[in-house]
Amino acid sequence: MIALLTDFGTDDPYVGIVKSVIYSVEKDVEIVDITHNIEPFNILKGAFYLVSSYKYFPRETVFMCVVDPGVGSSRLPIACKYKDYFFVGPMNGIFDMVFEEKPYCVDISNHPYILKPTSNTFHGRDIFAPASAWIHKLKSIDFLGPKVNYQHSLDIPKPVLKDNTIEGSILFYDRFGNAITNVGCTKIKYAIIEDKKIEYFEYFSQAPKNTPGITCGSFGYFEFFINQGSFKEFSHAKSFKLIL
Amino acid sequence: MIALLTDFGTDDPYVGIVKSVIYSVEKDVEIVDITHNIEPFNILKGAFYLVSSYKYFPRETVFMCVVDPGVGSSRLPIACKYKDYFFVGPMNGIFDMVFEEKPYCVDISNHPYILKPTSNTFHGRDIFAPASAWIHKLKSIDFLGPKVNYQHSLDIPKPVLKDNTIEGSILFYDRFGNAITNVGCTKIKYAIIEDKKIEYFEYFSQAPKNTPGITCGSFGYFEFFINQGSFKEFSHAKSFKLIL
Amino acid sequence: MIALLTDFGTDDPYVGIVKSVIYSVEKDVEIVDITHNIEPFNILKGAFYLVSSYKYFPRETVFMCVVDPGVGSSRLPIACKYKDYFFVGPMNGIFDMVFEEKPYCVDISNHPYILKPTSNTFHGRDIFAPASAWIHKLKSIDFLGPKVNYQHSLDIPKPVLKDNTIEGSILFYDRFGNAITNVGCTKIKYAIIEDKKIEYFEYFSQAPKNTPGITCGSFGYFEFFINQGSFKEFSHAKSFKLIL
């Protein structure tokens, strides 16, 4: 299985072209879209969505992850093996949250299956898609290039514990306008955001309609929400406190 | 085949995660997206799109339908067999238009393949996806839980026939801005909406450009449209009359 | 393989219905979405995206391309064989850029597998999807109807070379706000758009942040862009000059 996570969007033919390149190598592979609608250049959101998704996939899944503002520049295109999965994309932080331990990576900037002529603006098609397809075929990354050390580069805000308070950050919003935070679920009394007290609820519809709440989201992190509304439209605060 | 109809959107990894859970059970199943862009909580639109789609699918298709504002609350997660199809989702009205006759349903709130720990906010992943995959594998629903009576709950506006007039309602708009109505196609002279007379046309481009019209839509219901324009931007009326 | 390029969007069930019709004929076909988000009626953009994509697909791929403002009118539904590919859709210009040489086409307006009753508003479901599935099954188009001559109809602006200058047009914008032009990549000194000089860069992130630039895009045509921004928001000019 090959899973795709990109900022290509679905308005243009970029995703279809990537898939056609993959299918030209591996006729019978299953391709699953995680999402193609990461905001252009929002590497942190891509990294969070990848770490939230990958464990549900079957072993040996190849994750091709391309949120790549530096395409064509000197940032390295890499392929990595980590636990029982493969990861293909630019070394720009997109894999930082998955690689809690040291992964095994190779530099694929000159791999033997690159499409020629190679575009400076669409490495998804020319470098990453054929690499992903061949990894899927051979269940290995060694043939793609020399070993390289993975460098973490993402600046992920960390929650701070002070006395009976956790200071957390809002990382981004999902399609429902829920605010995804950087604080893993734990027992809390309530939250404070912009001096307003926010109650904890077990699930969305437990909160009164149009009332902001905080709950344990499906990623295992706290989320602010408004029952049948959008928290994103209620507040643009980037930080908050949790009272334990 | 498993068909998905949800309000998850495609900006977040929710759909990809659901598919990965399904593929982890059933490696070779075909998964078809009906749509994931039902407006959050618009159960009526989901119900209409399901009834308009399901008959085109092969027999034994499993429809996983999750437009679920009450996720985590006491509304029942169910699986049903109806005619030659299977349906999985919350008992909140989403299946009301399909189930014209009594379906055979089971309560799957404690089914044996639920993912643990079970989130209160993402039953699509934890309850419905594994249920759908196992139904696909076993072609049965009995192993998932005890029998339950299906309760209709959707308030669907019905057209009213008076003398030579039908009073109808606009249910929602599609991507082209066409207004989908609750009146099945029949022979009419013309329509009246907000005191304006609207001509009937056989097809969209038969109407002069930028002129509103009414036609028999592909779902078998009347639709208001504007040739190469958007009826949604022309009128927000919720009701109209058809002159027979 | 069957590849889909339409203006159906993904908010409504149209794409899912098309796929279910295809799968009902061909259970094991691979279906790839090129895009369904061509702006309604933007045939030129559809034609450009098709010509930019199709060569990456495996031989014998069937391309079902439906951007069809004239659905139900007298424009012909056709199926064509061109090089080693099949193309199915309306004869309204959508295939103009692919068919540089004369294709072999048949009129499929009365083909033997049309769904009945046939809608006037959704030929994708009733005419094109079953035609595509049967072409995929039989690797031929002759059984679908009588031979017909393909007529080009799209008015594609052509670049004009004057002395050391090329006058070009902006055709449309992609998801990143990049302006796709009608000028194939060649060696230039710089560009002028609305009297402003625009530098050439080898790749996006070579340009200073928020600075407009021109580069050779992945389709092989020049593209105007803004590094980590949107050129579409910077300028709505439709024409420009390239200085050789």
mmCIF file of N, CA and C in Angstrom, chain B residues 1 5 10 30-38 45 49 52-53 56-58 172-176 178 180 202-206 215-219 223 226-229, chain C residues 6-17 19-21 23-24 27-30 33 36-41 69-74 115 119-122 125-126:
data_model
loop_
_atom_site.group_PDB
_atom_site.id
_atom_site.type_symbol
_atom_site.label_atom_id
_atom_site.label_comp_id
_atom_site.label_asym_id
_atom_site.label_seq_id
_atom_site.Cartn_x
_atom_site.Cartn_y
_atom_site.Cartn_z
ATOM 1 N N MET B 1 -17.477 -4.389 -2.225
ATOM 2 C CA MET B 1 -17.230 -2.956 -2.337
ATOM 3 C C MET B 1 -17.759 -2.223 -1.107
ATOM 4 N N LEU B 5 -19.856 7.713 2.615
ATOM 5 C CA LEU B 5 -20.544 9.000 2.505
ATOM 6 C C LEU B 5 -20.456 9.656 3.879
ATOM 7 N N THR B 10 -12.065 16.549 3.207
ATOM 8 C CA THR B 10 -10.837 15.916 2.727
ATOM 9 C C THR B 10 -9.617 16.757 3.082
ATOM 10 N N GLU B 30 -12.539 -2.963 -2.639
ATOM 11 C CA GLU B 30 -12.592 -1.713 -3.387
ATOM 12 C C GLU B 30 -13.361 -0.702 -2.536
ATOM 13 N N ILE B 31 -12.783 0.482 -2.311
ATOM 14 C CA ILE B 31 -13.470 1.527 -1.536
ATOM 15 C C ILE B 31 -13.809 2.679 -2.469
ATOM 16 N N VAL B 32 -15.070 3.090 -2.492
ATOM 17 C CA VAL B 32 -15.506 4.192 -3.355
ATOM 18 C C VAL B 32 -16.021 5.336 -2.488
ATOM 19 N N ASP B 33 -15.529 6.538 -2.761
ATOM 20 C CA ASP B 33 -16.023 7.724 -2.068
ATOM 21 C C ASP B 33 -17.267 8.241 -2.769
ATOM 22 N N ILE B 34 -18.402 8.269 -2.081
ATOM 23 C CA ILE B 34 -19.561 8.960 -2.659
ATOM 24 C C ILE B 34 -19.324 10.454 -2.494
ATOM 25 N N THR B 35 -19.206 10.904 -1.282
ATOM 26 C CA THR B 35 -18.683 12.243 -1.015
ATOM 27 C C THR B 35 -18.313 12.304 0.458
ATOM 28 N N HIS B 36 -17.354 13.182 0.778
ATOM 29 C CA HIS B 36 -17.011 13.448 2.175
ATOM 30 C C HIS B 36 -17.298 14.894 2.530
ATOM 31 N N ASN B 37 -17.976 15.586 1.631
ATOM 32 C CA ASN B 37 -18.161 17.023 1.817
ATOM 33 C C ASN B 37 -19.596 17.420 2.113
ATOM 34 N N ILE B 38 -20.388 16.490 2.657
ATOM 35 C CA ILE B 38 -21.673 16.912 3.199
ATOM 36 C C ILE B 38 -21.378 17.991 4.239
ATOM 37 N N LYS B 45 -29.250 16.257 3.583
ATOM 38 C CA LYS B 45 -28.502 16.189 2.322
ATOM 39 C C LYS B 45 -27.810 14.837 2.181
ATOM 40 N N TYR B 49 -28.512 12.207 -0.838
ATOM 41 C CA TYR B 49 -27.433 11.749 -1.719
ATOM 42 C C TYR B 49 -27.276 10.229 -1.642
ATOM 43 N N SER B 52 -30.030 8.634 -3.663
ATOM 44 C CA SER B 52 -29.822 8.891 -5.090
ATOM 45 C C SER B 52 -28.696 8.055 -5.678
ATOM 46 N N SER B 53 -27.874 7.488 -4.825
ATOM 47 C CA SER B 53 -26.665 6.805 -5.297
ATOM 48 C C SER B 53 -26.728 5.294 -5.185
ATOM 49 N N TYR B 56 -27.099 2.353 -7.859
ATOM 50 C CA TYR B 56 -26.132 2.165 -8.942
ATOM 51 C C TYR B 56 -24.990 1.239 -8.540
ATOM 52 N N PHE B 57 -24.877 0.960 -7.253
ATOM 53 C CA PHE B 57 -23.750 0.148 -6.780
ATOM 54 C C PHE B 57 -24.072 -1.339 -6.903
ATOM 55 N N PRO B 58 -23.023 -2.156 -7.024
ATOM 56 C CA PRO B 58 -23.231 -3.602 -7.098
ATOM 57 C C PRO B 58 -23.881 -4.130 -5.817
ATOM 58 N N PHE B 172 -31.607 21.706 -0.913
ATOM 59 C CA PHE B 172 -30.208 22.145 -0.801
ATOM 60 C C PHE B 172 -29.700 22.459 -2.194
ATOM 61 N N TYR B 173 -28.445 22.889 -2.280
ATOM 62 C CA TYR B 173 -27.828 23.241 -3.558
ATOM 63 C C TYR B 173 -26.672 22.298 -3.844
ATOM 64 N N ASP B 174 -26.432 22.020 -5.118
ATOM 65 C CA ASP B 174 -25.273 21.193 -5.450
ATOM 66 C C ASP B 174 -24.102 22.086 -5.848
ATOM 67 N N ARG B 175 -23.016 21.471 -6.276
ATOM 68 C CA ARG B 175 -21.777 22.183 -6.576
ATOM 69 C C ARG B 175 -21.934 23.241 -7.675
ATOM 70 N N PHE B 176 -22.899 23.035 -8.576
ATOM 71 C CA PHE B 176 -23.106 23.979 -9.667
ATOM 72 C C PHE B 176 -24.037 25.121 -9.252
ATOM 73 N N ASN B 178 -27.102 24.524 -8.484
ATOM 74 C CA ASN B 178 -28.466 24.089 -8.797
ATOM 75 C C ASN B 178 -29.226 23.820 -7.500
ATOM 76 N N ILE B 180 -31.793 21.736 -5.600
ATOM 77 C CA ILE B 180 -32.444 20.427 -5.662
ATOM 78 C C ILE B 180 -33.742 20.501 -4.858
ATOM 79 N N GLU B 202 -35.643 21.327 -21.225
ATOM 80 C CA GLU B 202 -35.309 19.902 -21.282
ATOM 81 C C GLU B 202 -33.902 19.630 -20.752
ATOM 82 N N TYR B 203 -33.013 20.605 -20.920
ATOM 83 C CA TYR B 203 -31.635 20.451 -20.443
ATOM 84 C C TYR B 203 -31.064 21.844 -20.218
ATOM 85 N N PHE B 204 -29.926 21.901 -19.509
ATOM 86 C CA PHE B 204 -29.398 23.185 -19.040
ATOM 87 C C PHE B 204 -29.172 24.178 -20.182
ATOM 88 N N SER B 205 -28.438 23.744 -21.223
ATOM 89 C CA SER B 205 -28.019 24.717 -22.229
ATOM 90 C C SER B 205 -29.141 25.063 -23.199
ATOM 91 N N GLN B 206 -30.339 24.489 -22.980
ATOM 92 C CA GLN B 206 -31.494 24.919 -23.766
ATOM 93 C C GLN B 206 -31.965 26.298 -23.295
ATOM 94 N N THR B 215 -35.613 22.190 -14.552
ATOM 95 C CA THR B 215 -35.497 21.004 -15.394
ATOM 96 C C THR B 215 -35.638 19.768 -14.526
ATOM 97 N N CYS B 216 -35.733 18.616 -15.184
ATOM 98 C CA CYS B 216 -35.741 17.351 -14.449
ATOM 99 C C CYS B 216 -34.296 16.941 -14.210
ATOM 100 N N GLY B 217 -33.856 16.985 -12.959
ATOM 101 C CA GLY B 217 -32.460 16.701 -12.630
ATOM 102 C C GLY B 217 -32.144 15.219 -12.686
ATOM 103 N N SER B 218 -30.872 14.919 -12.545
ATOM 104 C CA SER B 218 -30.419 13.544 -12.722
ATOM 105 C C SER B 218 -30.837 12.633 -11.572
ATOM 106 N N PHE B 219 -31.302 13.221 -10.457
ATOM 107 C CA PHE B 219 -31.787 12.393 -9.350
ATOM 108 C C PHE B 219 -33.256 12.017 -9.531
ATOM 109 N N GLU B 223 -35.045 20.455 -10.548
ATOM 110 C CA GLU B 223 -33.950 21.313 -10.097
ATOM 111 C C GLU B 223 -34.087 22.678 -10.751
ATOM 112 N N ILE B 226 -29.349 27.949 -13.393
ATOM 113 C CA ILE B 226 -29.097 29.047 -14.326
ATOM 114 C C ILE B 226 -28.042 28.563 -15.299
ATOM 115 N N ASN B 227 -28.331 28.629 -16.580
ATOM 116 C CA ASN B 227 -27.405 28.132 -17.588
ATOM 117 C C ASN B 227 -26.072 28.871 -17.483
ATOM 118 N N GLN B 228 -25.013 28.130 -17.191
ATOM 119 C CA GLN B 228 -23.661 28.660 -17.003
ATOM 120 C C GLN B 228 -23.587 29.669 -15.861
ATOM 121 N N GLY B 229 -24.551 29.613 -14.949
ATOM 122 C CA GLY B 229 -24.493 30.457 -13.764
ATOM 123 C C GLY B 229 -24.865 29.641 -12.543
ATOM 124 N N THR C 6 -13.144 15.783 -14.677
ATOM 125 C CA THR C 6 -14.478 16.370 -14.805
ATOM 126 C C THR C 6 -14.569 17.701 -14.065
ATOM 127 N N ASP C 7 -15.740 18.323 -14.222
ATOM 128 C CA ASP C 7 -16.070 19.499 -13.418
ATOM 129 C C ASP C 7 -17.176 19.165 -12.414
ATOM 130 N N PHE C 8 -17.297 17.896 -12.044
ATOM 131 C CA PHE C 8 -18.391 17.468 -11.163
ATOM 132 C C PHE C 8 -18.206 17.940 -9.727
ATOM 133 N N GLY C 9 -16.984 18.292 -9.344
ATOM 134 C CA GLY C 9 -16.719 18.584 -7.944
ATOM 135 C C GLY C 9 -16.778 17.317 -7.108
ATOM 136 N N THR C 10 -16.489 17.472 -5.810
ATOM 137 C CA THR C 10 -16.546 16.310 -4.924
ATOM 138 C C THR C 10 -17.496 16.559 -3.760
ATOM 139 N N ASP C 11 -18.311 17.600 -3.871
ATOM 140 C CA ASP C 11 -19.290 17.874 -2.814
ATOM 141 C C ASP C 11 -20.546 17.035 -2.988
ATOM 142 N N ASP C 12 -20.805 16.620 -4.204
ATOM 143 C CA ASP C 12 -22.035 15.911 -4.538
ATOM 144 C C ASP C 12 -21.690 14.468 -4.901
ATOM 145 N N PRO C 13 -22.691 13.612 -5.078
ATOM 146 C CA PRO C 13 -22.380 12.192 -5.293
ATOM 147 C C PRO C 13 -22.067 11.845 -6.738
ATOM 148 N N TYR C 14 -21.905 12.853 -7.604
ATOM 149 C CA TYR C 14 -21.784 12.576 -9.039
ATOM 150 C C TYR C 14 -20.605 11.657 -9.356
ATOM 151 N N VAL C 15 -19.458 11.919 -8.758
ATOM 152 C CA VAL C 15 -18.277 11.101 -9.052
ATOM 153 C C VAL C 15 -18.464 9.677 -8.533
ATOM 154 N N GLY C 16 -19.002 9.553 -7.331
ATOM 155 C CA GLY C 16 -19.234 8.224 -6.773
ATOM 156 C C GLY C 16 -20.203 7.416 -7.622
ATOM 157 N N ILE C 17 -21.221 8.084 -8.144
ATOM 158 C CA ILE C 17 -22.193 7.394 -8.994
ATOM 159 C C ILE C 17 -21.529 6.926 -10.288
ATOM 160 N N LYS C 19 -18.445 6.162 -10.697
ATOM 161 C CA LYS C 19 -17.590 5.012 -10.386
ATOM 162 C C LYS C 19 -18.410 3.750 -10.158
ATOM 163 N N SER C 20 -19.560 3.896 -9.512
ATOM 164 C CA SER C 20 -20.374 2.704 -9.261
ATOM 165 C C SER C 20 -20.890 2.124 -10.574
ATOM 166 N N VAL C 21 -21.212 2.986 -11.533
ATOM 167 C CA VAL C 21 -21.643 2.494 -12.848
ATOM 168 C C VAL C 21 -20.493 1.754 -13.530
ATOM 169 N N TYR C 23 -17.872 0.287 -12.050
ATOM 170 C CA TYR C 23 -17.580 -0.967 -11.344
ATOM 171 C C TYR C 23 -18.652 -2.026 -11.596
ATOM 172 N N SER C 24 -19.875 -1.586 -11.890
ATOM 173 C CA SER C 24 -20.924 -2.569 -12.164
ATOM 174 C C SER C 24 -20.634 -3.332 -13.457
ATOM 175 N N LYS C 27 -15.486 -5.056 -12.682
ATOM 176 C CA LYS C 27 -15.312 -5.143 -11.242
ATOM 177 C C LYS C 27 -13.887 -4.789 -10.801
ATOM 178 N N ASP C 28 -12.900 -5.129 -11.602
ATOM 179 C CA ASP C 28 -11.524 -5.023 -11.127
ATOM 180 C C ASP C 28 -10.730 -3.888 -11.751
ATOM 181 N N VAL C 29 -11.410 -2.948 -12.376
ATOM 182 C CA VAL C 29 -10.688 -1.846 -13.008
ATOM 183 C C VAL C 29 -10.126 -0.900 -11.945
ATOM 184 N N GLU C 30 -8.970 -0.321 -12.235
ATOM 185 C CA GLU C 30 -8.413 0.734 -11.389
ATOM 186 C C GLU C 30 -8.935 2.067 -11.920
ATOM 187 N N ASP C 33 -8.557 9.437 -10.296
ATOM 188 C CA ASP C 33 -9.084 10.787 -10.463
ATOM 189 C C ASP C 33 -7.962 11.724 -10.888
ATOM 190 N N HIS C 36 -11.607 16.550 -10.348
ATOM 191 C CA HIS C 36 -13.032 16.795 -10.584
ATOM 192 C C HIS C 36 -13.375 18.250 -10.327
ATOM 193 N N ASN C 37 -12.350 19.068 -10.148
ATOM 194 C CA ASN C 37 -12.592 20.444 -9.737
ATOM 195 C C ASN C 37 -12.257 21.469 -10.804
ATOM 196 N N ILE C 38 -12.282 21.051 -12.081
ATOM 197 C CA ILE C 38 -12.233 22.058 -13.134
ATOM 198 C C ILE C 38 -13.410 23.003 -12.893
ATOM 199 N N GLU C 39 -13.173 24.313 -12.978
ATOM 200 C CA GLU C 39 -14.297 25.228 -12.813
ATOM 201 C C GLU C 39 -15.371 24.848 -13.827
ATOM 202 N N PRO C 40 -16.646 24.849 -13.387
ATOM 203 C CA PRO C 40 -17.695 24.478 -14.330
ATOM 204 C C PRO C 40 -17.514 25.257 -15.640
ATOM 205 N N PHE C 41 -17.468 24.547 -16.731
ATOM 206 C CA PHE C 41 -17.471 25.162 -18.062
ATOM 207 C C PHE C 41 -16.102 25.661 -18.514
ATOM 208 N N PRO C 69 -20.732 21.968 -20.547
ATOM 209 C CA PRO C 69 -21.848 22.904 -20.384
ATOM 210 C C PRO C 69 -23.006 22.611 -21.331
ATOM 211 N N GLY C 70 -22.736 21.921 -22.433
ATOM 212 C CA GLY C 70 -23.798 21.664 -23.407
ATOM 213 C C GLY C 70 -24.498 20.334 -23.218
ATOM 214 N N VAL C 71 -24.365 19.721 -22.034
ATOM 215 C CA VAL C 71 -24.961 18.399 -21.821
ATOM 216 C C VAL C 71 -26.442 18.395 -22.204
ATOM 217 N N GLY C 72 -26.838 17.402 -22.976
ATOM 218 C CA GLY C 72 -28.227 17.273 -23.391
ATOM 219 C C GLY C 72 -28.526 17.962 -24.708
ATOM 220 N N SER C 73 -27.650 18.887 -25.140
ATOM 221 C CA SER C 73 -27.856 19.582 -26.415
ATOM 222 C C SER C 73 -27.286 18.744 -27.547
ATOM 223 N N SER C 74 -27.111 19.360 -28.714
ATOM 224 C CA SER C 74 -26.743 18.576 -29.886
ATOM 225 C C SER C 74 -25.248 18.278 -29.984
ATOM 226 N N LEU C 115 -27.475 3.866 -20.104
ATOM 227 C CA LEU C 115 -28.447 3.601 -19.037
ATOM 228 C C LEU C 115 -29.792 4.215 -19.408
ATOM 229 N N SER C 119 -30.899 10.503 -18.541
ATOM 230 C CA SER C 119 -31.074 11.881 -18.098
ATOM 231 C C SER C 119 -30.544 12.850 -19.151
ATOM 232 N N ASN C 120 -31.137 14.039 -19.215
ATOM 233 C CA ASN C 120 -30.599 15.090 -20.086
ATOM 234 C C ASN C 120 -29.516 15.906 -19.397
ATOM 235 N N THR C 121 -29.300 15.635 -18.112
ATOM 236 C CA THR C 121 -28.405 16.497 -17.349
ATOM 237 C C THR C 121 -27.200 15.754 -16.790
ATOM 238 N N PHE C 122 -27.130 14.444 -16.958
ATOM 239 C CA PHE C 122 -26.021 13.693 -16.362
ATOM 240 C C PHE C 122 -25.579 12.581 -17.314
ATOM 241 N N ARG C 125 -23.025 9.839 -16.062
ATOM 242 C CA ARG C 125 -23.548 8.584 -15.509
ATOM 243 C C ARG C 125 -24.139 7.687 -16.589
ATOM 244 N N ASP C 126 -24.958 8.264 -17.470
ATOM 245 C CA ASP C 126 -25.817 7.451 -18.333
ATOM 246 C C ASP C 126 -25.151 7.045 -19.648
#
